[in-house]
mmCIF file of C-alpha atoms and ligand atoms in Angstrom:
data_model
loop_
_atom_site.group_PDB
_atom_site.id
_atom_site.type_symbol
_atom_site.label_atom_id
_atom_site.label_comp_id
_atom_site.label_asym_id
_atom_site.label_seq_id
_atom_site.Cartn_x
_atom_site.Cartn_y
_atom_site.Cartn_z
ATOM 1 C CA MET A 242 0.000 0.000 0.000
ATOM 2 C CA LYS A 243 1.291 3.456 -0.896
ATOM 3 C CA THR A 244 1.717 6.024 1.859
ATOM 4 C CA TYR A 245 1.818 9.712 0.908
ATOM 5 C CA LYS A 246 3.474 12.154 3.270
ATOM 6 C CA ILE A 247 1.384 15.330 3.313
ATOM 7 C CA ALA A 248 2.348 18.566 5.084
ATOM 8 C CA CYS A 249 -0.684 20.556 6.237
ATOM 9 C CA ILE A 250 -0.194 24.288 6.814
ATOM 10 C CA PRO A 251 -3.533 25.898 7.782
ATOM 11 C CA GLY A 252 -1.922 29.345 8.226
ATOM 12 C CA ASP A 253 -4.338 32.095 9.249
ATOM 13 C CA GLY A 254 -8.027 32.972 9.361
ATOM 14 C CA ILE A 255 -10.351 30.508 7.657
ATOM 15 C CA GLY A 256 -7.302 28.492 6.566
ATOM 16 C CA LYS A 257 -7.549 26.974 10.063
ATOM 17 C CA GLU A 258 -11.052 25.745 9.204
ATOM 18 C CA VAL A 259 -10.757 24.668 5.578
ATOM 19 C CA VAL A 260 -7.444 22.768 5.832
ATOM 20 C CA PRO A 261 -8.724 20.358 8.535
ATOM 21 C CA ALA A 262 -11.835 19.936 6.334
ATOM 22 C CA GLY A 263 -9.590 19.047 3.378
ATOM 23 C CA GLN A 264 -7.650 16.633 5.558
ATOM 24 C CA ALA A 265 -10.910 14.911 6.621
ATOM 25 C CA VAL A 266 -11.919 14.496 2.990
ATOM 26 C CA LEU A 267 -8.513 13.065 1.997
ATOM 27 C CA GLN A 268 -8.733 10.687 4.961
ATOM 28 C CA ALA A 269 -12.212 9.573 3.851
ATOM 29 C CA LEU A 270 -10.822 8.818 0.379
ATOM 30 C CA ALA A 271 -7.934 6.827 1.855
ATOM 31 C CA ASN A 272 -10.383 4.861 4.041
ATOM 32 C CA ALA A 273 -12.593 4.113 1.040
ATOM 33 C CA SER A 274 -9.560 2.977 -0.961
ATOM 34 C CA GLN A 275 -8.892 0.164 1.546
ATOM 35 C CA LEU A 276 -11.745 -1.783 -0.061
ATOM 36 C CA ALA A 277 -10.188 -1.519 -3.523
ATOM 37 C CA ALA A 278 -7.140 -3.074 -5.192
ATOM 38 C CA ASN A 279 -5.349 0.268 -5.390
ATOM 39 C CA SER A 280 -5.229 1.297 -1.737
ATOM 40 C CA PHE A 281 -3.320 4.233 -0.320
ATOM 41 C CA LYS A 282 -3.002 6.126 2.918
ATOM 42 C CA PHE A 283 -1.845 9.523 4.097
ATOM 43 C CA ASP A 284 0.715 10.393 6.707
ATOM 44 C CA PHE A 285 -0.254 13.965 7.663
ATOM 45 C CA GLU A 286 2.022 16.345 9.536
ATOM 46 C CA ASN A 287 0.633 19.691 10.713
ATOM 47 C CA PHE A 288 2.674 22.876 10.846
ATOM 48 C CA GLY A 289 1.288 25.760 12.915
ATOM 49 C CA TRP A 290 3.034 28.502 10.957
ATOM 50 C CA GLY A 291 1.472 31.900 10.161
ATOM 51 C CA GLY A 292 0.391 34.979 12.107
ATOM 52 C CA ASP A 293 0.303 33.324 15.566
ATOM 53 C CA TRP A 294 3.744 31.826 14.970
ATOM 54 C CA TYR A 295 4.972 35.319 14.000
ATOM 55 C CA ARG A 296 3.670 36.807 17.264
ATOM 56 C CA ALA A 297 5.459 34.098 19.241
ATOM 57 C CA HIS A 298 8.694 33.828 17.249
ATOM 58 C CA GLY A 299 9.044 36.994 15.137
ATOM 59 C CA GLU A 300 8.893 35.071 11.855
ATOM 60 C CA MET A 301 6.084 33.434 9.847
ATOM 61 C CA MET A 302 7.880 30.093 9.689
ATOM 62 C CA PRO A 303 11.137 28.775 11.164
ATOM 63 C CA GLN A 304 14.444 29.341 9.369
ATOM 64 C CA ASP A 305 14.729 25.603 8.701
ATOM 65 C CA GLY A 306 11.048 25.278 7.755
ATOM 66 C CA LEU A 307 11.717 24.371 4.127
ATOM 67 C CA ALA A 308 13.907 21.466 5.235
ATOM 68 C CA ALA A 309 10.951 20.075 7.228
ATOM 69 C CA LEU A 310 8.796 20.131 4.071
ATOM 70 C CA ARG A 311 11.447 19.059 1.586
ATOM 71 C CA HIS A 312 10.691 15.333 1.578
ATOM 72 C CA LYS A 313 6.913 15.503 1.720
ATOM 73 C CA ASP A 314 4.918 14.276 -1.277
ATOM 74 C CA ALA A 315 2.699 17.378 -1.264
ATOM 75 C CA ILE A 316 1.675 20.382 0.821
ATOM 76 C CA LEU A 317 -1.914 21.374 1.629
ATOM 77 C CA PHE A 318 -1.965 25.092 2.451
ATOM 78 C CA GLY A 319 -4.742 27.328 3.837
ATOM 79 C CA SER A 320 -3.982 31.045 3.744
ATOM 80 C CA ALA A 321 -1.564 33.621 5.087
ATOM 81 C CA GLY A 322 -2.854 36.997 6.255
ATOM 82 C CA ASP A 323 -3.378 38.707 9.591
ATOM 83 C CA PRO A 324 -5.106 42.026 10.332
ATOM 84 C CA HIS A 325 -2.319 42.951 12.792
ATOM 85 C CA ILE A 326 0.669 42.080 10.597
ATOM 86 C CA ALA A 327 1.579 43.890 7.369
ATOM 87 C CA ASP A 328 0.470 41.959 4.255
ATOM 88 C CA HIS A 329 3.932 41.945 2.704
ATOM 89 C CA ILE A 330 5.297 40.210 5.829
ATOM 90 C CA THR A 331 2.635 37.495 5.889
ATOM 91 C CA LEU A 332 2.900 36.882 2.135
ATOM 92 C CA TRP A 333 6.693 36.910 1.802
ATOM 93 C CA GLY A 334 7.315 35.170 5.108
ATOM 94 C CA LEU A 335 5.324 32.026 4.366
ATOM 95 C CA ARG A 336 3.546 31.402 1.069
ATOM 96 C CA LEU A 337 6.109 33.024 -1.217
ATOM 97 C CA LYS A 338 8.965 31.563 0.828
ATOM 98 C CA ILE A 339 7.641 28.085 0.047
ATOM 99 C CA CYS A 340 6.687 28.796 -3.607
ATOM 100 C CA GLN A 341 10.044 30.381 -4.382
ATOM 101 C CA GLY A 342 12.104 28.097 -2.129
ATOM 102 C CA PHE A 343 10.724 25.043 -3.920
ATOM 103 C CA ASP A 344 10.730 26.698 -7.360
ATOM 104 C CA GLN A 345 7.004 26.005 -7.800
ATOM 105 C CA TYR A 346 7.051 28.078 -10.932
ATOM 106 C CA ALA A 347 3.712 27.031 -12.405
ATOM 107 C CA ASN A 348 0.611 28.203 -10.588
ATOM 108 C CA VAL A 349 -2.423 26.482 -12.090
ATOM 109 C CA ARG A 350 -5.933 27.828 -11.486
ATOM 110 C CA PRO A 351 -8.867 25.968 -13.026
ATOM 111 C CA THR A 352 -12.237 27.724 -13.071
ATOM 112 C CA ARG A 353 -15.618 26.280 -14.001
ATOM 113 C CA ILE A 354 -19.163 27.041 -13.012
ATOM 114 C CA LEU A 355 -19.983 24.018 -10.854
ATOM 115 C CA PRO A 356 -23.474 22.460 -10.916
ATOM 116 C CA GLY A 357 -25.995 24.359 -8.789
ATOM 117 C CA ILE A 358 -23.941 27.576 -8.780
ATOM 118 C CA ASP A 359 -25.321 30.800 -10.233
ATOM 119 C CA GLY A 360 -22.525 32.998 -11.546
ATOM 120 C CA PRO A 361 -23.055 36.756 -11.898
ATOM 121 C CA LEU A 362 -22.943 36.709 -15.732
ATOM 122 C CA LYS A 363 -26.306 36.699 -17.436
ATOM 123 C CA ASN A 364 -26.468 34.766 -20.714
ATOM 124 C CA CYS A 365 -23.427 32.672 -19.680
ATOM 125 C CA LYS A 366 -24.141 28.970 -19.899
ATOM 126 C CA ARG A 367 -22.197 26.648 -17.594
ATOM 127 C CA GLU A 368 -20.206 25.197 -20.497
ATOM 128 C CA ASP A 369 -19.183 28.705 -21.664
ATOM 129 C CA LEU A 370 -16.847 29.157 -18.708
ATOM 130 C CA ASP A 371 -14.258 26.399 -18.472
ATOM 131 C CA TRP A 372 -10.815 27.937 -18.075
ATOM 132 C CA VAL A 373 -7.411 27.126 -16.672
ATOM 133 C CA ILE A 374 -5.247 30.125 -15.859
ATOM 134 C CA VAL A 375 -1.503 29.448 -15.712
ATOM 135 C CA ARG A 376 0.268 32.013 -13.550
ATOM 136 C CA GLU A 377 4.034 32.519 -13.748
ATOM 137 C CA ASN A 378 4.888 31.934 -10.103
ATOM 138 C CA SER A 379 8.596 32.576 -9.655
ATOM 139 C CA GLU A 380 9.586 35.967 -11.015
ATOM 140 C CA GLY A 381 8.096 38.981 -12.824
ATOM 141 C CA GLU A 382 6.392 41.549 -10.618
ATOM 142 C CA TYR A 383 6.923 39.326 -7.537
ATOM 143 C CA SER A 384 10.708 39.098 -7.898
ATOM 144 C CA GLY A 385 11.177 41.054 -4.692
ATOM 145 C CA VAL A 386 13.712 43.370 -6.275
ATOM 146 C CA GLY A 387 13.509 47.020 -5.307
ATOM 147 C CA GLY A 388 14.031 49.340 -2.423
ATOM 148 C CA ARG A 389 13.128 52.532 -0.588
ATOM 149 C CA VAL A 390 15.317 55.478 0.193
ATOM 150 C CA HIS A 391 14.851 58.726 2.161
ATOM 151 C CA GLN A 392 11.824 57.316 3.982
ATOM 152 C CA GLY A 393 9.454 59.955 5.287
ATOM 153 C CA HIS A 394 11.203 62.810 3.462
ATOM 154 C CA PRO A 395 9.698 64.670 0.511
ATOM 155 C CA ILE A 396 12.375 63.156 -1.721
ATOM 156 C CA GLU A 397 11.438 59.592 -0.733
ATOM 157 C CA ALA A 398 11.691 57.140 -3.610
ATOM 158 C CA ALA A 399 10.653 53.495 -3.952
ATOM 159 C CA THR A 400 10.935 50.873 -6.671
ATOM 160 C CA ASP A 401 9.521 47.414 -7.324
ATOM 161 C CA VAL A 402 11.398 46.021 -10.284
ATOM 162 C CA SER A 403 9.784 43.306 -12.364
ATOM 163 C CA ILE A 404 12.416 40.819 -13.477
ATOM 164 C CA MET A 405 11.708 38.449 -16.342
ATOM 165 C CA THR A 406 14.262 35.967 -17.567
ATOM 166 C CA ARG A 407 14.332 34.067 -20.844
ATOM 167 C CA ALA A 408 14.615 30.780 -18.903
ATOM 168 C CA GLY A 409 11.672 31.729 -16.661
ATOM 169 C CA VAL A 410 9.407 32.784 -19.527
ATOM 170 C CA GLU A 411 10.340 29.812 -21.715
ATOM 171 C CA ARG A 412 9.521 27.290 -19.021
ATOM 172 C CA ILE A 413 6.126 28.779 -18.161
ATOM 173 C CA MET A 414 5.200 29.112 -21.857
ATOM 174 C CA ARG A 415 6.174 25.498 -22.468
ATOM 175 C CA PHE A 416 4.106 24.411 -19.446
ATOM 176 C CA ALA A 417 1.092 26.402 -20.684
ATOM 177 C CA PHE A 418 1.284 25.155 -24.277
ATOM 178 C CA LYS A 419 1.616 21.572 -23.029
ATOM 179 C CA LEU A 420 -1.387 22.000 -20.725
ATOM 180 C CA ALA A 421 -3.437 23.573 -23.527
ATOM 181 C CA ALA A 422 -2.496 20.653 -25.814
ATOM 182 C CA SER A 423 -3.837 18.212 -23.198
ATOM 183 C CA ARG A 424 -7.264 19.874 -23.065
ATOM 184 C CA PRO A 425 -10.006 19.080 -25.598
ATOM 185 C CA ARG A 426 -10.095 22.512 -27.259
ATOM 186 C CA LYS A 427 -6.288 22.872 -27.534
ATOM 187 C CA LEU A 428 -6.665 26.628 -27.226
ATOM 188 C CA LEU A 429 -4.242 29.004 -25.490
ATOM 189 C CA THR A 430 -4.501 32.742 -24.881
ATOM 190 C CA VAL A 431 -1.264 34.534 -23.998
ATOM 191 C CA VAL A 432 -2.020 37.570 -21.828
ATOM 192 C CA THR A 433 0.366 40.476 -22.312
ATOM 193 C CA LYS A 434 0.872 44.205 -21.839
ATOM 194 C CA SER A 435 3.560 44.734 -24.445
ATOM 195 C CA ASN A 436 1.973 47.945 -25.707
ATOM 196 C CA ALA A 437 2.922 49.792 -22.505
ATOM 197 C CA GLN A 438 5.718 47.655 -21.058
ATOM 198 C CA ARG A 439 8.118 47.654 -23.930
ATOM 199 C CA HIS A 440 10.995 45.520 -22.691
ATOM 200 C CA ALA A 441 10.142 42.425 -20.643
ATOM 201 C CA MET A 442 6.638 42.033 -22.062
ATOM 202 C CA VAL A 443 7.950 42.278 -25.610
ATOM 203 C CA MET A 444 10.364 39.449 -24.745
ATOM 204 C CA TRP A 445 7.370 37.556 -23.249
ATOM 205 C CA ASP A 446 5.516 37.861 -26.598
ATOM 206 C CA GLU A 447 8.572 36.819 -28.615
ATOM 207 C CA ILE A 448 9.126 33.729 -26.480
ATOM 208 C CA ALA A 449 5.424 32.801 -26.768
ATOM 209 C CA LEU A 450 5.763 32.870 -30.545
ATOM 210 C CA GLN A 451 8.970 30.834 -30.403
ATOM 211 C CA VAL A 452 7.530 28.146 -28.081
ATOM 212 C CA SER A 453 4.279 27.977 -30.092
ATOM 213 C CA LYS A 454 6.261 26.424 -32.936
ATOM 214 C CA GLU A 455 6.837 23.324 -30.767
ATOM 215 C CA TYR A 456 3.064 22.916 -30.324
ATOM 216 C CA ALA A 457 1.547 23.059 -33.806
ATOM 217 C CA GLU A 458 -1.621 21.354 -32.509
ATOM 218 C CA VAL A 459 -2.396 24.328 -30.216
ATOM 219 C CA THR A 460 -4.354 27.293 -31.570
ATOM 220 C CA TRP A 461 -3.208 30.396 -29.740
ATOM 221 C CA ASP A 462 -3.760 34.104 -29.636
ATOM 222 C CA LYS A 463 -2.550 37.107 -27.685
ATOM 223 C CA VAL A 464 -4.607 39.616 -25.724
ATOM 224 C CA LEU A 465 -3.740 42.700 -23.672
ATOM 225 C CA VAL A 466 -4.531 42.162 -19.998
ATOM 226 C CA ASP A 467 -7.048 45.020 -19.917
ATOM 227 C CA ALA A 468 -8.890 43.653 -22.947
ATOM 228 C CA CYS A 469 -8.768 40.204 -21.351
ATOM 229 C CA THR A 470 -11.052 41.339 -18.496
ATOM 230 C CA ASP A 471 -13.641 42.445 -21.053
ATOM 231 C CA ARG A 472 -13.358 39.161 -22.907
ATOM 232 C CA MET A 473 -13.763 37.128 -19.698
ATOM 233 C CA VAL A 474 -16.996 38.963 -18.925
ATOM 234 C CA ASN A 475 -18.494 39.359 -22.392
ATOM 235 C CA ARG A 476 -17.115 36.428 -24.430
ATOM 236 C CA PRO A 477 -16.140 33.753 -21.893
ATOM 237 C CA ALA A 478 -16.486 30.880 -24.365
ATOM 238 C CA THR A 479 -13.644 32.269 -26.502
ATOM 239 C CA LEU A 480 -11.178 31.383 -23.729
ATOM 240 C CA ASP A 481 -9.860 28.021 -22.553
ATOM 241 C CA THR A 482 -6.250 27.955 -21.251
ATOM 242 C CA LEU A 483 -4.627 31.296 -20.406
ATOM 243 C CA VAL A 484 -1.054 32.125 -19.462
ATOM 244 C CA ALA A 485 -0.136 35.385 -17.743
ATOM 245 C CA THR A 486 2.540 36.996 -15.601
ATOM 246 C CA ASN A 487 2.564 36.682 -11.839
ATOM 247 C CA LEU A 488 0.620 39.907 -11.177
ATOM 248 C CA HIS A 489 -1.702 39.808 -14.189
ATOM 249 C CA ALA A 490 -2.751 36.216 -13.454
ATOM 250 C CA ASP A 491 -3.240 37.002 -9.760
ATOM 251 C CA ILE A 492 -5.832 39.612 -10.658
ATOM 252 C CA LEU A 493 -7.432 37.714 -13.549
ATOM 253 C CA SER A 494 -7.880 34.573 -11.468
ATOM 254 C CA ASP A 495 -9.777 36.433 -8.727
ATOM 255 C CA LEU A 496 -12.035 37.806 -11.469
ATOM 256 C CA ALA A 497 -12.400 34.278 -12.871
ATOM 257 C CA ALA A 498 -13.332 32.910 -9.433
ATOM 258 C CA ALA A 499 -15.927 35.652 -8.928
ATOM 259 C CA LEU A 500 -17.427 34.968 -12.375
ATOM 260 C CA ALA A 501 -17.692 31.285 -11.454
ATOM 261 C CA GLY A 502 -19.788 32.136 -8.395
ATOM 262 C CA SER A 503 -17.496 32.691 -5.386
ATOM 263 C CA LEU A 504 -13.894 33.023 -4.294
ATOM 264 C CA GLY A 505 -14.661 30.177 -1.907
ATOM 265 C CA LEU A 506 -15.026 27.625 -4.704
ATOM 266 C CA SER A 507 -11.757 27.967 -6.594
ATOM 267 C CA PRO A 508 -8.586 25.928 -6.189
ATOM 268 C CA THR A 509 -4.986 26.476 -7.089
ATOM 269 C CA ALA A 510 -1.836 24.385 -7.390
ATOM 270 C CA ASN A 511 1.735 25.652 -7.088
ATOM 271 C CA ILE A 512 3.607 23.104 -9.137
ATOM 272 C CA ASP A 513 7.236 22.207 -9.569
ATOM 273 C CA PRO A 514 6.746 20.427 -12.910
ATOM 274 C CA GLU A 515 10.184 18.800 -12.665
ATOM 275 C CA ARG A 516 9.193 17.251 -9.306
ATOM 276 C CA ARG A 517 12.445 18.200 -7.592
ATOM 277 C CA TYR A 518 10.432 19.541 -4.648
ATOM 278 C CA PRO A 519 6.945 19.034 -3.194
ATOM 279 C CA SER A 520 4.161 20.981 -4.886
ATOM 280 C CA MET A 521 1.635 22.970 -2.863
ATOM 281 C CA PHE A 522 -2.170 23.015 -3.143
ATOM 282 C CA GLU A 523 -4.445 25.699 -1.684
ATOM 283 C CA PRO A 524 -7.778 27.418 -2.133
ATOM 284 C CA ILE A 525 -7.540 30.679 -4.073
ATOM 285 C CA HIS A 526 -9.157 32.739 -1.301
ATOM 286 C CA GLY A 527 -7.299 34.418 1.542
ATOM 287 C CA SER A 528 -7.805 34.415 5.278
ATOM 288 C CA ALA A 529 -11.278 36.108 5.234
ATOM 289 C CA PHE A 530 -11.100 37.445 8.782
ATOM 290 C CA ASP A 531 -14.684 38.702 8.570
ATOM 291 C CA ILE A 532 -16.001 35.144 8.803
ATOM 292 C CA MET A 533 -13.196 33.301 10.630
ATOM 293 C CA GLY A 534 -13.930 31.079 13.597
ATOM 294 C CA LYS A 535 -17.662 30.964 12.845
ATOM 295 C CA GLY A 536 -17.727 27.735 10.864
ATOM 296 C CA LEU A 537 -19.069 29.593 7.827
ATOM 297 C CA ALA A 538 -16.172 29.186 5.382
ATOM 298 C CA ASN A 539 -16.894 27.432 2.128
ATOM 299 C CA PRO A 540 -14.494 24.458 2.012
ATOM 300 C CA VAL A 541 -15.146 23.596 -1.667
ATOM 301 C CA GLY A 542 -12.089 25.506 -2.973
ATOM 302 C CA THR A 543 -9.939 23.430 -0.615
ATOM 303 C CA PHE A 544 -11.646 20.175 -1.667
ATOM 304 C CA TRP A 545 -11.037 21.007 -5.333
ATOM 305 C CA SER A 546 -7.391 21.734 -4.402
ATOM 306 C CA CYS A 547 -7.329 18.214 -2.919
ATOM 307 C CA VAL A 548 -8.493 16.923 -6.337
ATOM 308 C CA MET A 549 -5.458 18.627 -7.889
ATOM 309 C CA LEU A 550 -3.218 17.194 -5.151
ATOM 310 C CA LEU A 551 -4.501 13.666 -5.876
ATOM 311 C CA GLU A 552 -3.994 14.137 -9.630
ATOM 312 C CA HIS A 553 -0.428 15.284 -8.940
ATOM 313 C CA LEU A 554 0.203 12.147 -6.856
ATOM 314 C CA GLY A 555 -1.146 10.015 -9.713
ATOM 315 C CA GLU A 556 -4.270 8.962 -7.760
ATOM 316 C CA THR A 557 -6.525 9.776 -10.696
ATOM 317 C CA ALA A 558 -9.381 7.421 -9.705
ATOM 318 C CA ALA A 559 -9.659 9.034 -6.271
ATOM 319 C CA ALA A 560 -9.383 12.509 -7.846
ATOM 320 C CA LYS A 561 -12.268 11.703 -10.181
ATOM 321 C CA ILE A 562 -14.431 10.420 -7.348
ATOM 322 C CA LEU A 563 -13.779 13.528 -5.269
ATOM 323 C CA MET A 564 -14.569 15.900 -8.155
ATOM 324 C CA GLY A 565 -17.807 13.998 -8.823
ATOM 325 C CA VAL A 566 -18.771 14.223 -5.155
ATOM 326 C CA ILE A 567 -17.967 17.962 -5.036
ATOM 327 C CA GLU A 568 -20.303 18.473 -8.008
ATOM 328 C CA GLN A 569 -23.092 16.490 -6.317
ATOM 329 C CA VAL A 570 -22.706 18.629 -3.222
ATOM 330 C CA THR A 571 -22.668 22.015 -5.031
ATOM 331 C CA ALA A 572 -25.761 20.892 -6.974
ATOM 332 C CA ASP A 573 -27.628 20.659 -3.648
ATOM 333 C CA LYS A 574 -28.544 24.210 -2.620
ATOM 334 C CA SER A 575 -29.212 23.104 0.978
ATOM 335 C CA LEU A 576 -25.428 22.565 1.159
ATOM 336 C CA HIS A 577 -24.511 26.093 0.015
ATOM 337 C CA THR A 578 -22.532 28.242 2.462
ATOM 338 C CA GLY A 579 -23.164 31.970 3.045
ATOM 339 C CA ASP A 580 -20.940 33.149 0.168
ATOM 340 C CA LEU A 581 -23.364 31.336 -2.175
ATOM 341 C CA GLY A 582 -26.436 32.722 -0.438
ATOM 342 C CA GLY A 583 -27.027 29.561 1.628
ATOM 343 C CA LYS A 584 -27.020 28.668 5.310
ATOM 344 C CA ALA A 585 -24.821 25.562 5.395
ATOM 345 C CA THR A 586 -21.749 25.427 7.616
ATOM 346 C CA THR A 587 -18.227 24.235 6.818
ATOM 347 C CA ALA A 588 -18.920 21.116 8.918
ATOM 348 C CA MET A 589 -22.150 20.289 7.059
ATOM 349 C CA VAL A 590 -20.493 20.509 3.629
ATOM 350 C CA THR A 591 -17.494 18.475 4.817
ATOM 351 C CA GLN A 592 -19.749 15.795 6.309
ATOM 352 C CA ALA A 593 -21.801 15.601 3.097
ATOM 353 C CA VAL A 594 -18.645 15.130 1.012
ATOM 354 C CA CYS A 595 -17.229 12.475 3.381
ATOM 355 C CA ASP A 596 -20.560 10.584 3.449
ATOM 356 C CA ARG A 597 -20.748 10.483 -0.336
ATOM 357 C CA ILE A 598 -17.115 9.330 -0.587
ATOM 358 C CA ARG A 599 -17.933 6.488 1.787
ATOM 359 C CA GLN A 600 -20.711 5.440 -0.584
ATOM 360 C CA SER A 601 -18.322 5.339 -3.571
ATOM 361 C CA ALA A 602 -15.657 2.697 -4.052
ATOM 362 C CA VAL A 603 -12.192 4.020 -4.866
HETATM 363 P P1 ATP B 701 -6.207 37.966 2.432
HETATM 364 O O1 ATP B 701 -5.841 39.350 2.880
HETATM 365 O O2 ATP B 701 -5.653 36.897 3.299
HETATM 366 O O3 ATP B 701 -5.977 37.721 0.966
HETATM 367 P P2 ATP B 701 -8.980 38.782 2.417
HETATM 368 O O4 ATP B 701 -9.849 38.634 3.617
HETATM 369 O O5 ATP B 701 -8.559 40.132 2.010
HETATM 370 O O6 ATP B 701 -7.776 37.800 2.626
HETATM 371 P P3 ATP B 701 -10.270 36.842 0.829
HETATM 372 O O7 ATP B 701 -10.200 35.941 1.976
HETATM 373 O O8 ATP B 701 -9.594 36.363 -0.402
HETATM 374 O O9 ATP B 701 -9.691 38.248 1.130
HETATM 375 O O10 ATP B 701 -11.793 37.034 0.490
HETATM 376 C C1 ATP B 701 -12.543 38.230 0.397
HETATM 377 C C2 ATP B 701 -13.936 37.974 0.971
HETATM 378 O O11 ATP B 701 -14.603 36.892 0.303
HETATM 379 C C3 ATP B 701 -13.859 37.531 2.432
HETATM 380 O O12 ATP B 701 -13.830 38.644 3.251
HETATM 381 C C4 ATP B 701 -15.082 36.656 2.604
HETATM 382 O O13 ATP B 701 -16.192 37.413 2.964
HETATM 383 C C5 ATP B 701 -15.286 36.039 1.216
HETATM 384 N N1 ATP B 701 -14.722 34.678 1.164
HETATM 385 C C6 ATP B 701 -13.495 34.336 0.714
HETATM 386 N N2 ATP B 701 -13.301 33.017 0.816
HETATM 387 C C7 ATP B 701 -14.421 32.508 1.334
HETATM 388 C C8 ATP B 701 -14.838 31.177 1.693
HETATM 389 N N3 ATP B 701 -14.037 30.102 1.527
HETATM 390 N N4 ATP B 701 -16.056 31.013 2.208
HETATM 391 C C9 ATP B 701 -16.873 32.063 2.377
HETATM 392 N N5 ATP B 701 -16.549 33.326 2.063
HETATM 393 C C10 ATP B 701 -15.344 33.557 1.551
#
């Protein structure tokens, strides 16, 4: 029997509620698999890093934290964010430290309108919105290069320099073209801003063209990031796989999640495609302090992240069962949480998913 070592990092806010829910669902799948030929189990280890750890230790995670994660098969992450700690500290001290430390350069964000969910777009049929956004996750606007001088004086100056490398752009383009080629429509949209940003984004476009030649089966086009927002709202069916820079994709994927019904439904995977390091799976939403500790968080984005985690581990049968169960549960409006206009709690949705898993054979 295979045993997968999973690191669980709930982090802050509702991360502390949705990660245990995800763990319960993974455990239910492992239990169900004991009846089948292909059985597996999970060896979970929890790490209490985040805002509380920062208050106690002055850092979001220990100096040797990456070493503790290094030999795990995957990481299930909640969120990092604390109303009393500056956002750049919570982000750089935990999530980005792991993403960059493990060179998880491909951030993959699927978006679909799940059964039973009403998105805000009128005239948008469920099948019109079926996207995967690939976010460059290692450089660009999040390179961390820059500085501040003369703080507090009228001559104060500050820079955030976006660094793009040929190696970094080539590898994310190749990942995106390959992903597009694996999807039925074989359609890729390269998001750019090369009209205004005339150096790095022009290189981005040139490399897209160069890599496209390796993937003749993929139909691709290019769109400016501003025009892309219009296209997502008004012509969603013209899009399938998208690739964008770190910042552009961050913004576009929140829009995508909102158009699919709620931030609480969407998953994301931070992948090291070369599998040198563990990859990390997390819901797209943040810590949502307004609803934390009340049992109201929608755990579906975390469950869908668990589907991506299972696919990454090669447990495709279990991944398929979980996705099917998620769709049964979203189709039932009595299991909708507050973000979807319902009254269900995190515990109710988690229980419903675990019960249905128990009824399915893995
Ligand atoms: P952060 O600063 O950590 O990114 P945030 O609170 O600014 O977090 P999000 O958590 O991403 O932003 O979400 C914005 C709002 O959407 C929340 O305040 C909450 O009301 C709602 N929301 C997000 N995720 C969920 C969820 N899983 N279930 C229910 N509501 C959610």
